[in-house]
Amino acid sequence: MKRKLLYLFFLILLIQSCKKNKEESYDSESFVSAVEETSYGNGYADNTYCAEVEYYNPNTGTRSTYTLNVEVENNELTVIHWPNGGWLDEDHFSPEELDSDGSCSFTSDRGYEYTVQINGPECSFTDESRMQSDVEEDKEAVTCPGCGGEKNEFDDLCWYCERKERRNKEEEENKKKDIEEHTCKRCGQYDTFMWSSDDMCSDCKRNTEEE
């Protein structure tokens, strides 16, 4: 009896293993069939694919590679799925035709350069969270804290805010100098009519003369 149960147990394991291998083989064959269609047919079928996306920002010199889902229509890359449900689409770049290896390159409307290589069917897991963190850091490096506009990565402020800050500093220094020159050293009052060479205001001068 025990021998029969043991035989039945191994038979079940064998059936499950064959079923799993068949499913994996089906997924692999499905993608191979898509690749064959690319080489001999009209290109990649309209679908969502898993791709390796290289991102380069010439403003900061940042170059990173991520695994992301992309969409293909008429053998052209049309959408790159971004973190938090966002995406990069035809509003940001012109659809690019995939070559026989499933790759293409383009420059977005912001001047960022992308190279995309399709690796297989839609990804179960992607680098969206890592990419979101990198993009936020990259954006912060070229965002002016004064006005929110664009700045050079190595500058503290944009050109407009630097000029404004410099002008405000000059005005503050001139105001301070004006107060020092027109403040009576005897009574401490501000007198508009004092000359820079005067030490006392007109009232103090008059009182001194009367004394």
Coordinates of N, CA and C in Angstrom, one line a residue:
M1 N 0.8 -1.2 0.0 CA 0.0 0.0 0.0 C 0.9 1.3 0.0
K2 N 1.9 1.3 0.8 CA 2.8 2.4 0.9 C 3.5 2.6 -0.4
R3 N 3.9 1.5 -1.0 CA 4.6 1.6 -2.3 C 3.7 2.2 -3.4
K4 N 2.4 1.9 -3.4 CA 1.5 2.5 -4.3 C 1.3 4.0 -4.1
L5 N 1.2 4.4 -2.8 CA 1.1 5.8 -2.5 C 2.3 6.6 -3.0
L6 N 3.5 6.0 -2.7 CA 4.7 6.7 -3.1 C 4.8 6.8 -4.6
Y7 N 4.4 5.8 -5.3 CA 4.4 5.8 -6.8 C 3.4 6.9 -7.3
L8 N 2.3 7.0 -6.7 CA 1.3 8.0 -7.1 C 1.8 9.4 -6.8
F9 N 2.5 9.6 -5.7 CA 3.1 10.9 -5.4 C 4.1 11.4 -6.5
F10 N 5.0 10.5 -6.9 CA 6.0 10.8 -7.9 C 5.4 11.1 -9.2
L11 N 4.3 10.4 -9.5 CA 3.6 10.5 -10.8 C 3.0 11.9 -10.9
I12 N 2.4 12.4 -9.7 CA 1.8 13.8 -9.7 C 2.9 14.8 -9.9
L13 N 4.0 14.7 -9.2 CA 5.1 15.6 -9.4 C 5.6 15.7 -10.8
L14 N 5.7 14.5 -11.5 CA 6.1 14.5 -12.9 C 5.2 15.2 -13.8
I15 N 3.9 15.0 -13.5 CA 2.8 15.7 -14.4 C 2.9 17.2 -14.2
Q16 N 3.1 17.7 -12.9 CA 3.2 19.1 -12.6 C 4.4 19.8 -13.3
S17 N 5.5 19.0 -13.2 CA 6.8 19.5 -13.8 C 6.6 19.7 -15.3
C18 N 6.0 18.7 -16.0 CA 5.8 18.7 -17.4 C 4.9 19.9 -17.8
K19 N 3.9 20.1 -17.0 CA 2.9 21.2 -17.3 C 3.6 22.6 -17.2
K20 N 4.5 22.8 -16.1 CA 5.2 24.0 -16.0 C 6.2 24.3 -17.1
N21 N 6.9 23.2 -17.5 CA 7.8 23.3 -18.6 C 7.1 23.7 -19.9
K22 N 5.9 23.2 -20.1 CA 5.1 23.4 -21.3 C 4.7 24.9 -21.3
E23 N 4.3 25.4 -20.1 CA 3.9 26.8 -20.1 C 5.0 27.8 -20.4
E24 N 6.2 27.5 -19.8 CA 7.4 28.3 -20.0 C 7.8 28.2 -21.5
S25 N 7.7 27.0 -22.0 CA 8.0 26.9 -23.4 C 7.1 27.7 -24.3
Y26 N 5.8 27.7 -23.9 CA 4.8 28.5 -24.7 C 5.2 30.0 -24.7
D27 N 5.5 30.5 -23.5 CA 5.9 31.9 -23.4 C 7.1 32.3 -24.2
S28 N 8.1 31.4 -24.2 CA 9.3 31.6 -24.9 C 9.0 31.5 -26.4
E29 N 8.2 30.6 -26.8 CA 7.9 30.4 -28.2 C 7.1 31.6 -28.7
S30 N 6.3 32.2 -27.9 CA 5.4 33.3 -28.3 C 6.3 34.5 -28.6
F31 N 7.3 34.7 -27.8 CA 8.2 35.9 -28.1 C 9.1 35.6 -29.3
V32 N 9.6 34.3 -29.4 CA 10.5 33.9 -30.5 C 9.7 34.2 -31.8
S33 N 8.4 33.8 -31.8 CA 7.5 34.0 -32.9 C 7.4 35.4 -33.3
A34 N 7.4 36.3 -32.3 CA 7.3 37.8 -32.5 C 8.6 38.3 -33.2
V35 N 9.7 37.7 -32.7 CA 11.0 38.1 -33.3 C 11.1 37.6 -34.7
E36 N 10.6 36.4 -35.0 CA 10.6 35.9 -36.3 C 9.8 36.8 -37.2
E37 N 8.7 37.2 -36.7 CA 7.8 38.1 -37.5 C 8.5 39.4 -37.8
T38 N 9.3 39.9 -36.9 CA 10.1 41.1 -37.1 C 11.1 40.9 -38.3
S39 N 11.7 39.7 -38.3 CA 12.7 39.5 -39.3 C 12.2 39.2 -40.7
Y40 N 11.0 38.6 -40.7 CA 10.5 38.1 -42.0 C 9.1 38.7 -42.4
G41 N 8.5 39.4 -41.4 CA 7.2 40.0 -41.7 C 7.2 41.5 -41.7
N42 N 6.2 42.0 -41.1 CA 6.0 43.5 -41.1 C 6.5 44.1 -39.8
G43 N 7.4 43.5 -39.1 CA 7.9 44.0 -37.9 C 7.2 43.5 -36.6
Y44 N 7.5 44.2 -35.5 CA 6.9 43.8 -34.2 C 5.4 44.0 -34.2
A45 N 4.7 43.1 -33.7 CA 3.2 43.2 -33.6 C 2.9 44.3 -32.6
D46 N 1.7 44.9 -32.8 CA 1.2 45.9 -31.8 C 1.1 45.3 -30.5
N47 N 1.8 45.7 -29.5 CA 1.8 45.1 -28.2 C 2.6 45.9 -27.2
T48 N 2.6 45.4 -25.9 CA 3.5 46.0 -24.9 C 4.6 45.1 -24.7
Y49 N 5.8 45.6 -24.7 CA 7.0 44.8 -24.6 C 7.9 45.2 -23.4
C50 N 8.8 44.3 -22.9 CA 9.8 44.7 -21.9 C 11.0 45.1 -22.7
A51 N 11.6 46.3 -22.2 CA 12.7 46.8 -22.9 C 13.8 47.4 -22.0
E52 N 15.0 47.4 -22.5 CA 16.1 48.1 -21.8 C 16.2 49.5 -22.3
V53 N 16.0 50.5 -21.5 CA 16.0 51.9 -21.9 C 17.2 52.6 -21.3
E54 N 18.0 53.1 -22.2 CA 19.2 53.9 -21.7 C 18.8 55.4 -21.8
Y55 N 19.0 56.1 -20.7 CA 18.6 57.5 -20.7 C 19.8 58.4 -20.5
Y56 N 20.0 59.5 -21.2 CA 21.1 60.4 -21.1 C 20.7 61.8 -21.1
N57 N 21.0 62.5 -20.0 CA 20.7 63.9 -19.9 C 22.0 64.8 -20.1
P58 N 22.1 65.4 -21.3 CA 23.3 66.2 -21.6 C 23.5 67.4 -20.7
N59 N 22.4 67.8 -20.0 CA 22.5 69.0 -19.1 C 23.3 68.6 -17.8
T60 N 23.2 67.4 -17.4 CA 23.8 67.0 -16.2 C 24.9 65.9 -16.4
G61 N 24.9 65.3 -17.6 CA 25.8 64.2 -17.8 C 25.4 62.9 -17.3
T62 N 24.1 62.8 -16.8 CA 23.6 61.6 -16.2 C 23.3 60.6 -17.3
R63 N 23.8 59.4 -17.1 CA 23.5 58.3 -18.1 C 23.1 57.0 -17.2
S64 N 21.9 56.5 -17.4 CA 21.4 55.4 -16.7 C 20.7 54.4 -17.6
T65 N 20.6 53.2 -17.2 CA 19.8 52.2 -17.9 C 18.8 51.6 -17.1
Y66 N 17.5 51.4 -17.6 CA 16.4 50.9 -16.8 C 15.7 49.8 -17.6
T67 N 15.0 49.0 -16.9 CA 14.1 48.0 -17.5 C 12.7 48.5 -17.4
L68 N 12.0 48.8 -18.5 CA 10.7 49.4 -18.5 C 9.8 48.8 -19.6
N69 N 8.5 49.0 -19.4 CA 7.6 48.5 -20.4 C 7.4 49.6 -21.5
V70 N 7.3 49.2 -22.8 CA 7.1 50.1 -23.9 C 6.0 49.6 -24.8
E71 N 5.4 50.5 -25.5 CA 4.4 50.1 -26.5 C 4.8 50.3 -27.9
V72 N 4.4 49.3 -28.7 CA 4.8 49.3 -30.1 C 3.5 49.3 -31.0
E73 N 3.5 50.2 -32.0 CA 2.4 50.2 -33.0 C 3.1 50.3 -34.4
N74 N 2.6 49.5 -35.3 CA 3.1 49.5 -36.7 C 4.7 49.4 -36.7
N75 N 5.2 48.6 -35.8 CA 6.7 48.4 -35.7 C 7.4 49.7 -35.3
E76 N 6.7 50.6 -34.7 CA 7.3 51.9 -34.2 C 7.1 52.0 -32.7
L77 N 8.2 52.5 -32.0 CA 8.1 52.7 -30.6 C 7.2 54.0 -30.4
T78 N 6.1 53.8 -29.6 CA 5.2 55.0 -29.5 C 5.1 55.4 -28.0
V79 N 5.3 54.5 -27.0 CA 5.2 54.9 -25.6 C 6.2 54.2 -24.8
I80 N 6.8 55.0 -23.8 CA 7.6 54.4 -22.8 C 6.9 54.7 -21.5
H81 N 6.6 53.6 -20.8 CA 5.8 53.7 -19.5 C 6.8 54.2 -18.4
W82 N 6.3 55.3 -17.8 CA 7.1 56.0 -16.8 C 6.6 55.7 -15.4
P83 N 7.4 56.1 -14.3 CA 7.0 55.9 -12.9 C 5.6 56.5 -12.6
N84 N 4.9 56.0 -11.6 CA 3.6 56.5 -11.2 C 2.6 56.7 -12.2
G85 N 2.5 55.8 -13.2 CA 1.5 55.8 -14.2 C 1.8 56.8 -15.3
G86 N 3.0 57.5 -15.3 CA 3.3 58.4 -16.3 C 3.8 57.8 -17.6
W87 N 4.1 58.5 -18.6 CA 4.6 57.9 -19.8 C 5.3 59.0 -20.7
L88 N 6.1 58.5 -21.6 CA 6.7 59.4 -22.6 C 6.1 58.9 -23.9
D89 N 5.4 59.8 -24.6 CA 4.7 59.4 -25.9 C 5.0 60.4 -27.0
E90 N 4.1 60.4 -28.0 CA 4.3 61.2 -29.2 C 4.2 62.7 -29.0
D91 N 3.8 63.1 -27.8 CA 3.8 64.5 -27.4 C 5.2 64.9 -27.1
H92 N 6.1 63.9 -26.8 CA 7.5 64.2 -26.3 C 8.5 63.8 -27.3
F93 N 8.1 62.9 -28.3 CA 9.1 62.4 -29.3 C 8.3 61.9 -30.5
S94 N 8.9 61.9 -31.6 CA 8.3 61.3 -32.8 C 8.5 59.8 -32.8
P95 N 7.4 59.0 -33.1 CA 7.5 57.5 -33.1 C 8.7 57.1 -33.9
E96 N 9.5 56.2 -33.3 CA 10.7 55.7 -34.0 C 10.5 54.2 -34.5
E97 N 10.9 54.0 -35.7 CA 10.8 52.6 -36.2 C 11.9 51.7 -35.6
L98 N 11.5 50.5 -35.3 CA 12.4 49.5 -34.7 C 13.2 48.8 -35.8
D99 N 14.5 48.6 -35.5 CA 15.2 47.9 -36.5 C 15.0 46.4 -36.4
S100 N 15.7 45.5 -37.1 CA 15.5 44.1 -37.1 C 15.8 43.5 -35.7
D101 N 16.7 44.2 -34.9 CA 17.0 43.7 -33.6 C 16.1 44.2 -32.5
G102 N 15.1 45.0 -32.9 CA 14.2 45.6 -31.9 C 14.7 46.7 -31.1
S103 N 15.6 47.6 -31.8 CA 16.1 48.7 -31.1 C 15.9 50.0 -31.9
C104 N 16.0 51.1 -31.2 CA 15.9 52.4 -31.8 C 16.4 53.5 -30.9
S105 N 16.7 54.7 -31.4 CA 17.2 55.8 -30.6 C 16.5 57.1 -31.0
F106 N 16.3 58.0 -30.0 CA 15.7 59.2 -30.3 C 16.0 60.3 -29.3
T107 N 15.7 61.5 -29.6 CA 15.9 62.6 -28.6 C 14.6 63.3 -28.3
S108 N 14.3 63.4 -27.0 CA 13.0 63.9 -26.6 C 12.9 65.4 -26.8
D109 N 11.7 66.0 -26.6 CA 11.5 67.4 -26.8 C 12.3 68.3 -25.8
R110 N 12.8 67.6 -24.7 CA 13.6 68.4 -23.7 C 15.1 68.2 -24.0
G111 N 15.4 67.5 -25.1 CA 16.8 67.3 -25.4 C 17.5 66.1 -24.8
Y112 N 16.7 65.2 -24.1 CA 17.2 64.0 -23.5 C 17.3 62.9 -24.5
E113 N 18.4 62.1 -24.5 CA 18.6 61.1 -25.5 C 18.3 59.7 -24.9
Y114 N 17.6 58.9 -25.7 CA 17.1 57.6 -25.3 C 17.5 56.6 -26.4
T115 N 18.0 55.4 -25.9 CA 18.2 54.2 -26.7 C 17.4 53.1 -26.1
V116 N 16.6 52.5 -27.0 CA 15.6 51.4 -26.5 C 15.9 50.1 -27.2
Q117 N 16.0 49.0 -26.4 CA 16.2 47.7 -26.9 C 15.2 46.8 -26.3
I118 N 14.3 46.2 -27.2 CA 13.3 45.3 -26.7 C 13.9 44.0 -26.4
N119 N 13.5 43.4 -25.2 CA 14.1 42.2 -24.7 C 13.1 41.0 -24.7
G120 N 11.8 41.3 -24.6 CA 10.9 40.2 -24.5 C 9.5 40.7 -24.3
P121 N 8.5 39.8 -23.9 CA 7.2 40.2 -23.7 C 7.1 41.2 -22.5
E122 N 5.9 41.7 -22.2 CA 5.7 42.7 -21.1 C 6.4 42.3 -19.8
C123 N 7.0 43.2 -19.1 CA 7.7 42.9 -17.9 C 6.7 42.8 -16.7
S124 N 7.1 41.9 -15.8 CA 6.3 41.7 -14.6 C 6.8 42.7 -13.6
F125 N 8.1 43.0 -13.6 CA 8.8 43.9 -12.7 C 9.7 44.9 -13.5
T126 N 9.6 46.1 -13.1 CA 10.4 47.1 -13.8 C 11.2 48.0 -12.9
D127 N 12.1 48.9 -13.4 CA 12.9 49.8 -12.6 C 12.2 51.1 -12.4
E128 N 10.9 51.2 -12.4 CA 10.2 52.5 -12.4 C 10.5 53.3 -11.1
S129 N 10.6 52.6 -9.9 CA 10.8 53.3 -8.7 C 12.3 53.9 -8.6
R130 N 13.2 53.1 -9.1 CA 14.6 53.6 -9.2 C 14.7 54.7 -10.1
M131 N 14.0 54.6 -11.2 CA 14.1 55.7 -12.2 C 13.5 56.9 -11.7
Q132 N 12.4 56.8 -11.0 CA 11.7 58.0 -10.4 C 12.6 58.8 -9.5
S133 N 13.3 58.0 -8.7 CA 14.3 58.7 -7.7 C 15.4 59.4 -8.5
D134 N 15.9 58.7 -9.5 CA 17.0 59.3 -10.3 C 16.6 60.5 -11.1
V135 N 15.4 60.5 -11.7 CA 14.8 61.6 -12.4 C 14.6 62.8 -11.5
E136 N 14.1 62.5 -10.3 CA 13.8 63.6 -9.4 C 15.1 64.3 -9.0
E137 N 16.2 63.5 -8.7 CA 17.5 64.1 -8.4 C 18.0 64.9 -9.6
D138 N 17.9 64.3 -10.8 CA 18.3 65.0 -12.0 C 17.6 66.3 -12.2
K139 N 16.3 66.3 -12.0 CA 15.5 67.5 -12.1 C 15.9 68.6 -11.1
E140 N 16.1 68.1 -9.9 CA 16.5 69.1 -8.8 C 17.8 69.8 -9.1
A141 N 18.7 69.0 -9.8 CA 20.0 69.6 -10.1 C 20.0 70.7 -11.1
V142 N 19.0 70.7 -11.9 CA 18.9 71.8 -13.0 C 17.7 72.7 -12.7
T143 N 17.1 72.7 -11.5 CA 15.9 73.5 -11.2 C 16.4 74.6 -10.2
C144 N 16.1 75.9 -10.6 CA 16.5 77.0 -9.8 C 15.6 77.0 -8.5
P145 N 16.1 77.1 -7.3 CA 15.3 77.1 -6.1 C 14.6 78.5 -5.9
G146 N 15.1 79.5 -6.6 CA 14.5 80.8 -6.5 C 13.2 81.0 -7.3
C147 N 13.2 80.5 -8.5 CA 12.0 80.7 -9.3 C 11.4 79.5 -9.9
G148 N 12.1 78.3 -9.8 CA 11.6 77.1 -10.3 C 12.0 76.9 -11.8
G149 N 12.7 77.8 -12.4 CA 13.1 77.7 -13.8 C 14.3 76.8 -13.9
E150 N 14.8 76.7 -15.2 CA 16.0 75.9 -15.4 C 17.3 76.6 -15.1
K151 N 18.3 75.9 -14.6 CA 19.6 76.5 -14.3 C 20.7 75.5 -14.7
N152 N 21.9 76.0 -14.7 CA 23.0 75.1 -15.0 C 23.2 74.2 -13.7
E153 N 23.6 72.9 -13.9 CA 23.7 72.0 -12.8 C 24.7 72.5 -11.8
F154 N 25.8 73.2 -12.2 CA 26.8 73.6 -11.2 C 26.6 75.0 -10.6
D155 N 25.5 75.7 -11.0 CA 25.2 77.0 -10.5 C 24.1 76.9 -9.4
D156 N 24.2 77.8 -8.4 CA 23.2 77.8 -7.3 C 21.8 78.3 -7.8
L157 N 21.9 79.3 -8.7 CA 20.6 79.9 -9.2 C 20.7 80.1 -10.7
C158 N 19.5 80.3 -11.3 CA 19.5 80.6 -12.7 C 20.0 82.0 -13.0
W159 N 20.2 82.3 -14.3 CA 20.8 83.6 -14.6 C 19.9 84.8 -14.1
Y160 N 18.6 84.7 -14.3 CA 17.7 85.7 -13.9 C 17.8 86.0 -12.3
C161 N 17.7 84.9 -11.6 CA 17.8 85.0 -10.1 C 19.1 85.5 -9.6
E162 N 20.2 85.1 -10.3 CA 21.5 85.6 -9.9 C 21.6 87.1 -10.1
R163 N 21.1 87.5 -11.2 CA 21.1 89.0 -11.5 C 20.3 89.7 -10.5
K164 N 19.1 89.2 -10.2 CA 18.2 89.8 -9.2 C 18.8 89.9 -7.8
E165 N 19.5 88.8 -7.4 CA 20.1 88.7 -6.1 C 21.3 89.7 -6.0
R166 N 22.0 89.8 -7.1 CA 23.2 90.8 -7.2 C 22.7 92.2 -7.1
R167 N 21.5 92.5 -7.8 CA 21.0 93.8 -7.8 C 20.4 94.2 -6.4
N168 N 19.8 93.2 -5.7 CA 19.3 93.5 -4.4 C 20.4 93.7 -3.4
K169 N 21.5 93.0 -3.6 CA 22.6 93.2 -2.7 C 23.3 94.6 -2.9
E170 N 23.3 95.0 -4.1 CA 23.9 96.3 -4.4 C 23.0 97.4 -3.8
E171 N 21.7 97.2 -4.0 CA 20.7 98.2 -3.4 C 20.8 98.3 -1.9
E172 N 21.0 97.1 -1.3 CA 21.1 97.1 0.2 C 22.4 97.8 0.6
E173 N 23.5 97.5 -0.1 CA 24.8 98.2 0.3 C 24.7 99.7 0.1
N174 N 24.0 100.1 -1.0 CA 23.9 101.6 -1.2 C 23.0 102.2 -0.2
K175 N 22.0 101.5 0.2 CA 21.1 102.0 1.3 C 21.8 102.2 2.6
K176 N 22.6 101.2 2.9 CA 23.4 101.2 4.1 C 24.4 102.3 4.1
K177 N 25.1 102.5 3.0 CA 26.0 103.6 2.8 C 25.4 105.0 3.0
D178 N 24.2 105.1 2.4 CA 23.4 106.3 2.5 C 23.0 106.7 3.9
I179 N 22.6 105.7 4.7 CA 22.3 105.9 6.1 C 23.5 106.3 6.9
E180 N 24.6 105.7 6.6 CA 25.8 106.0 7.4 C 26.3 107.5 7.1
E181 N 26.1 107.9 5.8 CA 26.6 109.2 5.4 C 25.6 110.3 5.9
H182 N 24.4 110.0 6.1 CA 23.4 111.0 6.5 C 22.9 110.8 7.9
T183 N 23.6 110.1 8.7 CA 23.3 110.0 10.1 C 24.2 110.9 11.0
C184 N 23.6 111.7 11.8 CA 24.4 112.6 12.6 C 25.2 111.8 13.7
K185 N 26.5 112.1 13.8 CA 27.3 111.3 14.7 C 27.1 111.9 16.2
R186 N 26.4 113.0 16.3 CA 26.2 113.5 17.6 C 24.8 113.1 18.2
C187 N 23.7 113.3 17.4 CA 22.4 112.9 17.9 C 21.9 111.6 17.4
G188 N 22.5 111.1 16.3 CA 22.0 109.8 15.8 C 20.8 109.9 14.8
Q189 N 20.4 111.1 14.5 CA 19.2 111.3 13.6 C 19.7 111.3 12.2
Y190 N 18.7 110.8 11.3 CA 19.0 110.8 9.9 C 18.6 112.2 9.3
D191 N 19.5 112.7 8.5 CA 19.3 114.1 7.9 C 19.6 114.0 6.4
T192 N 18.6 114.1 5.6 CA 18.7 114.1 4.2 C 19.7 115.1 3.6
F193 N 19.7 116.2 4.3 CA 20.5 117.4 3.8 C 22.0 117.3 4.2
M194 N 22.4 116.3 5.0 CA 23.8 116.2 5.3 C 24.6 115.8 4.2
W195 N 25.9 116.3 4.1 CA 26.8 115.9 3.1 C 27.6 114.7 3.6
S196 N 28.2 113.9 2.7 CA 29.0 112.8 3.2 C 30.2 113.2 4.1
S197 N 30.6 114.4 3.9 CA 31.8 114.9 4.7 C 31.3 115.5 6.0
D198 N 30.0 115.7 6.2 CA 29.5 116.2 7.5 C 29.5 115.2 8.6
D199 N 29.8 115.7 9.8 CA 29.7 114.8 11.0 C 28.4 115.0 11.8
M200 N 27.8 116.2 11.6 CA 26.6 116.6 12.4 C 25.5 117.0 11.4
C201 N 24.3 116.9 11.9 CA 23.2 117.4 11.2 C 23.1 118.9 11.3
S202 N 22.2 119.5 10.6 CA 22.1 121.0 10.6 C 21.6 121.5 12.0
D203 N 20.8 120.7 12.7 CA 20.3 121.1 14.1 C 21.5 121.1 15.0
C204 N 22.3 120.0 15.0 CA 23.4 119.9 15.9 C 24.5 121.0 15.6
K205 N 24.6 121.3 14.3 CA 25.6 122.3 14.0 C 25.1 123.7 14.5
R206 N 23.8 124.0 14.4 CA 23.3 125.2 14.9 C 23.4 125.3 16.4
N207 N 23.1 124.2 17.1 CA 23.2 124.2 18.6 C 24.7 124.4 19.0
T208 N 25.6 123.8 18.3 CA 27.0 123.9 18.6 C 27.5 125.4 18.4
E209 N 27.0 126.0 17.3 CA 27.4 127.4 17.1 C 26.8 128.3 18.2
E210 N 25.6 128.0 18.6 CA 25.0 128.9 19.7 C 25.7 128.7 21.0
E211 N 26.2 127.5 21.2 CA 26.9 127.3 22.5 C 28.2 128.0 22.5

